[in-house]
PDB file of C-alpha atoms in Angstrom:
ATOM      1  CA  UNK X   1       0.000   0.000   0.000  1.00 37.00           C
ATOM      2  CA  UNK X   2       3.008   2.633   0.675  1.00 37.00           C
ATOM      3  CA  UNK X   3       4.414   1.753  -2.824  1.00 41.00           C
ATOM      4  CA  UNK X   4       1.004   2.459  -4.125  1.00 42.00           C
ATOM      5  CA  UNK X   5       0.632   5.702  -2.724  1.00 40.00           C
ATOM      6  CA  UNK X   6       4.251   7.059  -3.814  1.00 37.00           C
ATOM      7  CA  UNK X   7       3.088   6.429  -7.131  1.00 43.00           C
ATOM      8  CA  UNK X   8      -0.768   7.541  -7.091  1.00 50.00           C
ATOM      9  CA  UNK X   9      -1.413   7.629 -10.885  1.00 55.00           C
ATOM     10  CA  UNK X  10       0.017   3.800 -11.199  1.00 69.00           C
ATOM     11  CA  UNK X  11       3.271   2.577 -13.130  1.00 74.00           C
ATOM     12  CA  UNK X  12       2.084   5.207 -16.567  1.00 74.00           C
ATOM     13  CA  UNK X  13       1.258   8.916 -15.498  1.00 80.00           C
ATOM     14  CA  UNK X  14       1.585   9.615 -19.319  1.00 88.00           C
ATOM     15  CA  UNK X  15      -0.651   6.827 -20.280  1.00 93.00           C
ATOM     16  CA  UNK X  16      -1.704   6.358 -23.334  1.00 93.00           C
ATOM     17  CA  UNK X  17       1.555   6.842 -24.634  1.00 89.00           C
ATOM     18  CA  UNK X  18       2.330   6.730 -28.100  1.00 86.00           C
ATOM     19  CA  UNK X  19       3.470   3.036 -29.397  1.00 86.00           C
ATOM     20  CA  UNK X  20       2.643  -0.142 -31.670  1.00 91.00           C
ATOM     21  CA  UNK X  21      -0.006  -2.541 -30.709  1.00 92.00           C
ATOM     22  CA  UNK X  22       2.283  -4.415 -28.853  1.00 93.00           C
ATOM     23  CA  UNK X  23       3.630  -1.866 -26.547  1.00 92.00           C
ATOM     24  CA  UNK X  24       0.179  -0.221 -25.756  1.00 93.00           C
ATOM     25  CA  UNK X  25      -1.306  -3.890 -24.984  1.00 94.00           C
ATOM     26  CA  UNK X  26       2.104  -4.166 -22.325  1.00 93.00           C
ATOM     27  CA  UNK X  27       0.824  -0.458 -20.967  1.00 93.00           C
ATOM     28  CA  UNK X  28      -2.427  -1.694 -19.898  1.00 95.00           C
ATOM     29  CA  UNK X  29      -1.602  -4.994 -18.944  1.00 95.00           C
ATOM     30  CA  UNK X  30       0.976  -3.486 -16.025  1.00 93.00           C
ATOM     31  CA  UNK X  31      -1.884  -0.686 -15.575  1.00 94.00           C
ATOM     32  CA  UNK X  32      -4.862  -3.762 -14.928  1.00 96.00           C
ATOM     33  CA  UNK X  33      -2.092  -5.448 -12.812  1.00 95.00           C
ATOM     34  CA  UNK X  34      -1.339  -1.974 -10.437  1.00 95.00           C
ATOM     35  CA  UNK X  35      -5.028  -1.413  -9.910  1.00 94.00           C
ATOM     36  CA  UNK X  36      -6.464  -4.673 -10.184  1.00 96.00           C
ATOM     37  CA  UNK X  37      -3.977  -7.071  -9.486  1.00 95.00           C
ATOM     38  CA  UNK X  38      -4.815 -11.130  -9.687  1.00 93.00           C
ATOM     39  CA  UNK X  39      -5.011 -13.327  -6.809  1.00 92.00           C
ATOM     40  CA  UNK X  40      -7.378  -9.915  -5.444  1.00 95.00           C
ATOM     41  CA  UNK X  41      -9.705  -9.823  -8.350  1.00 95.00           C
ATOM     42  CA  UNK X  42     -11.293 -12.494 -10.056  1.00 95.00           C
ATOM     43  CA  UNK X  43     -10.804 -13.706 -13.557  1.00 95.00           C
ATOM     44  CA  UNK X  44     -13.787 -12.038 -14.579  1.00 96.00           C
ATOM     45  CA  UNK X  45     -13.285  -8.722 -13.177  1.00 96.00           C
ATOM     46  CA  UNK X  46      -9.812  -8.599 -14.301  1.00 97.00           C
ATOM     47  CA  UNK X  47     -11.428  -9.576 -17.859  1.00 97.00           C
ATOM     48  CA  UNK X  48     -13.730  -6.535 -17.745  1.00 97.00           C
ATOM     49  CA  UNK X  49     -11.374  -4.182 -16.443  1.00 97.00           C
ATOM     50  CA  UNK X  50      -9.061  -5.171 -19.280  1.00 97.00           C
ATOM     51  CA  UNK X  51     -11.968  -4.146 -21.816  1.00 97.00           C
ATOM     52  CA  UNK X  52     -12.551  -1.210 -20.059  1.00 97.00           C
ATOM     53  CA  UNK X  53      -8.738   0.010 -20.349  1.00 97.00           C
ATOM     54  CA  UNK X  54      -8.661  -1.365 -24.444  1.00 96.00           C
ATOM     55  CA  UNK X  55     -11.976   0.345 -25.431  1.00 97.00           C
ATOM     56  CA  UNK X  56     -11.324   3.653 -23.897  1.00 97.00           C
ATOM     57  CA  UNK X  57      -7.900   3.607 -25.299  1.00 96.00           C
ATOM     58  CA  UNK X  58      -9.296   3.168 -28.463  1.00 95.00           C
ATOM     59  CA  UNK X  59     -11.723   6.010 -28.161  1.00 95.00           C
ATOM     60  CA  UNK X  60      -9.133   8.639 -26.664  1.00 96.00           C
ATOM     61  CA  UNK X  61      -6.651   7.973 -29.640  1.00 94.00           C
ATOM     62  CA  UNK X  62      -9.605   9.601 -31.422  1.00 93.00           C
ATOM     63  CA  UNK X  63      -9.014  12.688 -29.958  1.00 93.00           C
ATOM     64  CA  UNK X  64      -4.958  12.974 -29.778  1.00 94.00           C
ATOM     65  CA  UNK X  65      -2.917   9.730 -30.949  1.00 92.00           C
ATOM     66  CA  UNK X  66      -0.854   9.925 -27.105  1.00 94.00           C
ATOM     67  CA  UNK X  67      -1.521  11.987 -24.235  1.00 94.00           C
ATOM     68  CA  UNK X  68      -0.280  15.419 -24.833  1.00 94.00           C
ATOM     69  CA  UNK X  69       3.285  16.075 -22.901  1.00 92.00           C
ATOM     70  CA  UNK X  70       3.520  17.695 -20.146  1.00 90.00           C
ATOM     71  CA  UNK X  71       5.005  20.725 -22.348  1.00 91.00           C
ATOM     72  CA  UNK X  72       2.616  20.739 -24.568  1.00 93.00           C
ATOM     73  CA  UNK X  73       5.077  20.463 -27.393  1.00 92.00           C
ATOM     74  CA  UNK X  74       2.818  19.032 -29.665  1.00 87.00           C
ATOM     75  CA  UNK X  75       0.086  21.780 -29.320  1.00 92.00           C
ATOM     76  CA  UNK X  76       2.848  24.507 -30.397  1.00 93.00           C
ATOM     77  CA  UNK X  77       4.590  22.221 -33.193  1.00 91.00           C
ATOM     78  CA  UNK X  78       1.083  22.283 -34.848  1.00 92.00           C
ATOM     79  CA  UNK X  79       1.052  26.096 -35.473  1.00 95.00           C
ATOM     80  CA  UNK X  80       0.345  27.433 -38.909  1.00 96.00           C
ATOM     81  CA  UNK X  81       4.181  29.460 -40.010  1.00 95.00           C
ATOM     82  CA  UNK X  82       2.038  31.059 -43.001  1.00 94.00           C
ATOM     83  CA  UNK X  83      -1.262  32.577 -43.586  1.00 95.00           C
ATOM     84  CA  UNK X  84      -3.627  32.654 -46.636  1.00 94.00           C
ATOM     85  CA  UNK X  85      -4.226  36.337 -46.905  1.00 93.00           C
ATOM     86  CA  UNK X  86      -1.027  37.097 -49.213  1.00 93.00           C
ATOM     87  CA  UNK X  87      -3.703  38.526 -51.417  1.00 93.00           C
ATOM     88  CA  UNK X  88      -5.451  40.408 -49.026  1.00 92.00           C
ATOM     89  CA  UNK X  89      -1.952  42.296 -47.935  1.00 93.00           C
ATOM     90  CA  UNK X  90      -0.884  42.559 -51.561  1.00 93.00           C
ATOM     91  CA  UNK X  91      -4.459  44.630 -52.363  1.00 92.00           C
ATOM     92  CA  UNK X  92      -3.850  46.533 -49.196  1.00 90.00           C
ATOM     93  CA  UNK X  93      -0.414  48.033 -50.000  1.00 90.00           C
ATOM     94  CA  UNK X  94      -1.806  49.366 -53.869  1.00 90.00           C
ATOM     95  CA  UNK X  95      -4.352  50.896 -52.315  1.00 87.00           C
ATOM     96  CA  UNK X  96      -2.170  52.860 -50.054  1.00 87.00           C
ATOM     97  CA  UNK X  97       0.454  53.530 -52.614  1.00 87.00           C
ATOM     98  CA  UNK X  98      -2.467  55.073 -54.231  1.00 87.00           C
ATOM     99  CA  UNK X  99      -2.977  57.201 -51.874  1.00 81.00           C
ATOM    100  CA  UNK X 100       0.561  58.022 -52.182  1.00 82.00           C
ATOM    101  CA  UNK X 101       2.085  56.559 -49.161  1.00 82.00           C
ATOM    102  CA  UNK X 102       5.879  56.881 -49.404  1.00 84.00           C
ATOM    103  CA  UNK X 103       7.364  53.105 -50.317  1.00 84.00           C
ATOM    104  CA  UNK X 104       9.578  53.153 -46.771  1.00 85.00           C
ATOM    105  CA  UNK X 105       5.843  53.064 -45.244  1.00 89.00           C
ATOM    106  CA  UNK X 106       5.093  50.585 -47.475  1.00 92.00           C
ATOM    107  CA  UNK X 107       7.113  48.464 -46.545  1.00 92.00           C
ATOM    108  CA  UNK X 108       6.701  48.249 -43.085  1.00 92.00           C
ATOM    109  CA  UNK X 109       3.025  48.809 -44.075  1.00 93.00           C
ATOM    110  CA  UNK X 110       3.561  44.967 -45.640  1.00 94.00           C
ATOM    111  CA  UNK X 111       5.196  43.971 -42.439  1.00 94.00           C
ATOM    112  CA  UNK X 112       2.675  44.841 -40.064  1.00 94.00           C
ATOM    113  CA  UNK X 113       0.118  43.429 -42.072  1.00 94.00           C
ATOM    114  CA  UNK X 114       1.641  40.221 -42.710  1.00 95.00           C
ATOM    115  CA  UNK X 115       2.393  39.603 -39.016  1.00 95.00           C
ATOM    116  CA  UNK X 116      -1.231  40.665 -38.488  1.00 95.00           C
ATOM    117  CA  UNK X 117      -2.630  38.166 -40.717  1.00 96.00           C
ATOM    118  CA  UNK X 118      -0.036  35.114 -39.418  1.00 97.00           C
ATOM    119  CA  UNK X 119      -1.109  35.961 -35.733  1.00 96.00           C
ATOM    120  CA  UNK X 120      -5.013  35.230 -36.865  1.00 96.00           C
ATOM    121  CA  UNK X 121      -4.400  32.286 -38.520  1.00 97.00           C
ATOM    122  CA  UNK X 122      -2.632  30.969 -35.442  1.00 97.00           C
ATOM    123  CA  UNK X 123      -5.397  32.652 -33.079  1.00 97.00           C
ATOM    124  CA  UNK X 124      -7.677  30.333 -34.933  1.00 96.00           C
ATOM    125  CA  UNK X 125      -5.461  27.114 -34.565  1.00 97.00           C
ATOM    126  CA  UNK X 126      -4.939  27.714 -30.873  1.00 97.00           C
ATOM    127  CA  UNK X 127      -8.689  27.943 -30.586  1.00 97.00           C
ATOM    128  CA  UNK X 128      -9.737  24.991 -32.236  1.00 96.00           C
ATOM    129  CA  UNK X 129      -6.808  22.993 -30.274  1.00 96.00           C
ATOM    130  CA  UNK X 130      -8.457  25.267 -26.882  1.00 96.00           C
ATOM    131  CA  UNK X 131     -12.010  23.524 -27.533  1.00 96.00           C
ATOM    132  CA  UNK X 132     -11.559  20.367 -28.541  1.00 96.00           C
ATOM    133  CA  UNK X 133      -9.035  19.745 -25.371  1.00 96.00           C
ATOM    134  CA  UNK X 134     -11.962  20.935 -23.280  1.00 95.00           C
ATOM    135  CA  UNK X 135     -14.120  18.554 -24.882  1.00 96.00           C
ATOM    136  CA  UNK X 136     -11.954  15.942 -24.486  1.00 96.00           C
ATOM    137  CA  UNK X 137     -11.773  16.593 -20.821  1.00 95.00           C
ATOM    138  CA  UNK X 138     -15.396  16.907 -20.510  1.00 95.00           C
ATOM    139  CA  UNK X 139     -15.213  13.273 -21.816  1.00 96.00           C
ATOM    140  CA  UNK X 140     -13.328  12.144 -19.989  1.00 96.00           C
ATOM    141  CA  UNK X 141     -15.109  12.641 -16.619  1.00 93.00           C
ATOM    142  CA  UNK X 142     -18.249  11.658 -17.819  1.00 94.00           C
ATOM    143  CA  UNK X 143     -16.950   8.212 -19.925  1.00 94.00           C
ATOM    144  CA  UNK X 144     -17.507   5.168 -17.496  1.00 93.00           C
ATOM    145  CA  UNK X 145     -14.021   4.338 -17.540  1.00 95.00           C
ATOM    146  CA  UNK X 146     -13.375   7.723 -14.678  1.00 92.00           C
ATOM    147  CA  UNK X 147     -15.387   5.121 -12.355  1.00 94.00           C
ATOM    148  CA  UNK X 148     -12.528   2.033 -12.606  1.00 96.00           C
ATOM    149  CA  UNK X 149      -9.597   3.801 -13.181  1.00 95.00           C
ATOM    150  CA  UNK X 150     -10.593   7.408 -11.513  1.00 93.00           C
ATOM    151  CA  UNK X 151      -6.500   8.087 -10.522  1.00 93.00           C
ATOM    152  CA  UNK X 152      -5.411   7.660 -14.118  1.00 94.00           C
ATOM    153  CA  UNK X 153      -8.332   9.693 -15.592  1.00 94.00           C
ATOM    154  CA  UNK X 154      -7.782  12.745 -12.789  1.00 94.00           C
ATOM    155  CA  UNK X 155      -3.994  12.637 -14.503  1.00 93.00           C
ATOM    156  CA  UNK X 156      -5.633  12.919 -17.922  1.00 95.00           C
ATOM    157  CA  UNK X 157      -7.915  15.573 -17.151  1.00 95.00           C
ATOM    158  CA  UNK X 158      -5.271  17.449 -15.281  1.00 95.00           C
ATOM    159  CA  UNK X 159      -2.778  16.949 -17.935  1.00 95.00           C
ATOM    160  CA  UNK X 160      -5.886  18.430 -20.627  1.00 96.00           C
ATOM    161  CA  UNK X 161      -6.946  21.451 -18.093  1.00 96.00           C
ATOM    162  CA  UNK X 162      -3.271  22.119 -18.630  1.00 96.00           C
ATOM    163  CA  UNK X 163      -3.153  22.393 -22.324  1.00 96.00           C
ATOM    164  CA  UNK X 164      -5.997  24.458 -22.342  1.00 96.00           C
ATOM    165  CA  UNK X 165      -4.650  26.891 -19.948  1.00 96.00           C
ATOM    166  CA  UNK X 166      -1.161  27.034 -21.639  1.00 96.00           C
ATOM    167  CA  UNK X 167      -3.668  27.587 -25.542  1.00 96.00           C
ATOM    168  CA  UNK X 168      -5.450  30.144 -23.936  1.00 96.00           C
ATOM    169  CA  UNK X 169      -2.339  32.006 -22.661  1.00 97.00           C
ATOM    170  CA  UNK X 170      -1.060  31.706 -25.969  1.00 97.00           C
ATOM    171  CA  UNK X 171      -4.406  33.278 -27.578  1.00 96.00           C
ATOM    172  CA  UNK X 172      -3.918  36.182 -25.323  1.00 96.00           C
ATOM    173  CA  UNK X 173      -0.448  36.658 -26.461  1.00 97.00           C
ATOM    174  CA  UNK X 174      -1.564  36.845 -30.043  1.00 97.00           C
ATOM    175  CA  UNK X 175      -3.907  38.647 -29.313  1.00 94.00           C
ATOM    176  CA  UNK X 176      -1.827  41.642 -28.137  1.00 96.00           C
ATOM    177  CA  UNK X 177       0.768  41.005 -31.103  1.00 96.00           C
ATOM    178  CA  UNK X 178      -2.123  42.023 -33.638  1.00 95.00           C
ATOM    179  CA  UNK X 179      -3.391  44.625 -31.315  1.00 94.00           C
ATOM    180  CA  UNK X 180       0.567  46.085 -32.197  1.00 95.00           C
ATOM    181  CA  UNK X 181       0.725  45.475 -35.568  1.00 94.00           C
ATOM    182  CA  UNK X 182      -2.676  47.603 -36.120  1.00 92.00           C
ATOM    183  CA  UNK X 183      -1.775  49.907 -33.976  1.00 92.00           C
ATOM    184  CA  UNK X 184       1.857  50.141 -37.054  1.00 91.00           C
ATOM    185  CA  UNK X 185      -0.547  50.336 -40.154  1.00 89.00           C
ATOM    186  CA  UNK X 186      -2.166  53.003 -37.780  1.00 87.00           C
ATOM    187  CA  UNK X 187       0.314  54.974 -37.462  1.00 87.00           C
ATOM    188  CA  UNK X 188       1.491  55.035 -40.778  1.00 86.00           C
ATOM    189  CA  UNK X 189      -1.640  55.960 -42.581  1.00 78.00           C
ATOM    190  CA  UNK X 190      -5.008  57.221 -41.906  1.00 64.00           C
ATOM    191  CA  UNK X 191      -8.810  56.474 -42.621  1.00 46.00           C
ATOM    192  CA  UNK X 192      -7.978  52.392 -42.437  1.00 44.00           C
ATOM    193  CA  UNK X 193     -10.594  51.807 -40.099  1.00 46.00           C
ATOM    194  CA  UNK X 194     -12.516  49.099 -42.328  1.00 44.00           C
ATOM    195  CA  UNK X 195      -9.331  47.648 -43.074  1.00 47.00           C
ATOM    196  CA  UNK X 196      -9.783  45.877 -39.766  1.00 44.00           C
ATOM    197  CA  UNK X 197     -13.491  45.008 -39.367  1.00 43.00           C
ATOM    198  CA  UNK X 198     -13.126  41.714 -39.761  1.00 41.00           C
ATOM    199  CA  UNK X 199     -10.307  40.753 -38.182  1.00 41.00           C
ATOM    200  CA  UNK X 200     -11.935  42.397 -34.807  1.00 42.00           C
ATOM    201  CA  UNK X 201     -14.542  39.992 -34.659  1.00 43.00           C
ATOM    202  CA  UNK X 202     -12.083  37.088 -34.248  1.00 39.00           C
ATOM    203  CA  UNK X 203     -10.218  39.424 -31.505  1.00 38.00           C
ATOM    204  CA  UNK X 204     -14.002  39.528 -29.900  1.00 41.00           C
ATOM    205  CA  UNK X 205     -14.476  35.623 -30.397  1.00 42.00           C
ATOM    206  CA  UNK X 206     -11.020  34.911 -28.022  1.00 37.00           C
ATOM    207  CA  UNK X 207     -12.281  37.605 -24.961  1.00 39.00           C
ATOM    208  CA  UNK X 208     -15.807  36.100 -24.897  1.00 40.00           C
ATOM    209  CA  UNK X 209     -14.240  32.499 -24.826  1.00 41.00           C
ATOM    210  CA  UNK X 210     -15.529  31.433 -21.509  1.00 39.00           C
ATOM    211  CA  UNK X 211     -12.250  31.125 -19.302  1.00 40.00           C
ATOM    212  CA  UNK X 212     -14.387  29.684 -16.083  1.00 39.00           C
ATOM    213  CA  UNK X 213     -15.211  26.574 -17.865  1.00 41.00           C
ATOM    214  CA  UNK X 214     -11.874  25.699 -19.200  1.00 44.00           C
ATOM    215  CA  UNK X 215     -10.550  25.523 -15.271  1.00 45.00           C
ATOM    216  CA  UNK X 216     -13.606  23.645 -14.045  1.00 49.00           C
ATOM    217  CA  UNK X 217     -12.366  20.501 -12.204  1.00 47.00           C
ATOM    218  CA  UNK X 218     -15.122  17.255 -12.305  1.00 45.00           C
TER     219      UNK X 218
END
């Protein structure tokens, strides 16, 4: 029982882990044997519990393929580096070299609106990658496997409430990097106020996320 409780989310905290067949069948073999261990359990139980561990398994790798690091590496790798508004900027600077807006503007004119447009296509990812890890979360605590394994799903969820929190950081971040970059084209030129209508509803989406449910424990 003390080597149990030095090592409260059993032999895998990372569980699932990424891995063959093989490997992951190993994984929740030494999981069933930590929390349900024979000669305590009998053949049928052990049985069940082994279904329990396969079939949720099965349904989680529908979500993310492993549980996300505790870095969240793989949330930040997935990034868009470009966006798809090269037109949009390109249209943007003629109209302001129509207006006769000195080419050293220009260019930084280009800049600003380049970063702009990169930081919204990431704002999106980051928000898509926000929801579904509340989702999956939510899951989580409701799927019937939190009943049998509760330790091991509390690590999951904790693990997910994590990612969210370190996504909705980030969206805050780029947030404030667009609110710059107007705040350039601004400065440079006048009378752009449509210029931006549409990227302000996004910036509106990201404040009225609701923050309270994303840190909701079960």
């Amino acid at each position: 029982m003390e080597e149990r409780d030095k090592h409260a989310t059993g032999p895998y905290p990372d569980w699932p882990e990424a891995g063959g067949w093989l490997a992951r069948r190993k994984k929740r073999a030494e999981l069933l044997n930590y929390y349900y261990p024979k000669g305590q359990y009998e053949k049928e139980a052990r049985r069940e519990m082994s279904s329990v561990l396969a079939e949720f398994e099965e349904k989680f790798r529908r979500w993310y393929p492993a549980l996300p690091d505790s870095g969240y590496s793989v949330l930040h790798q997935g990034k868009p580096r470009r966006h798809s508004r090269g037109e949009d900027v390109r249209e943007a600077v003629k109209l302001y070299r129509a207006k006769n807006v000195g080419y050293g503007k220009l260019s930084r004119i280009h800049d600003a609106l380049d970063l702009y447009y990169l930081m919204e296509a990431q704002s999106g990812y980051y928000k898509q990658e926000v929801d579904k890890a509340a989702q999956a979360q939510k899951w989580i605590g409701e799927d019937h496997f939190n009943e049998f394994f509760p330790e091991v799903a509390e690590c999951m969820q904790e693990r997910l409430r994590g990612l969210v929190r370190s996504g909705f950081d980030t969206l805050l971040k780029l947030q404030e990097r667009q609110r710059q970059a107007e705040q350039t084209v601004q400065r440079l030129v006048e009378g752009n106020g449509a210029l931006w209508a549409r990227a302000a509803e996004l910036a509106g989406d990201i404040l009225m996320y609701p923050v309270r449910q994303m840190g909701k424990k079960k």
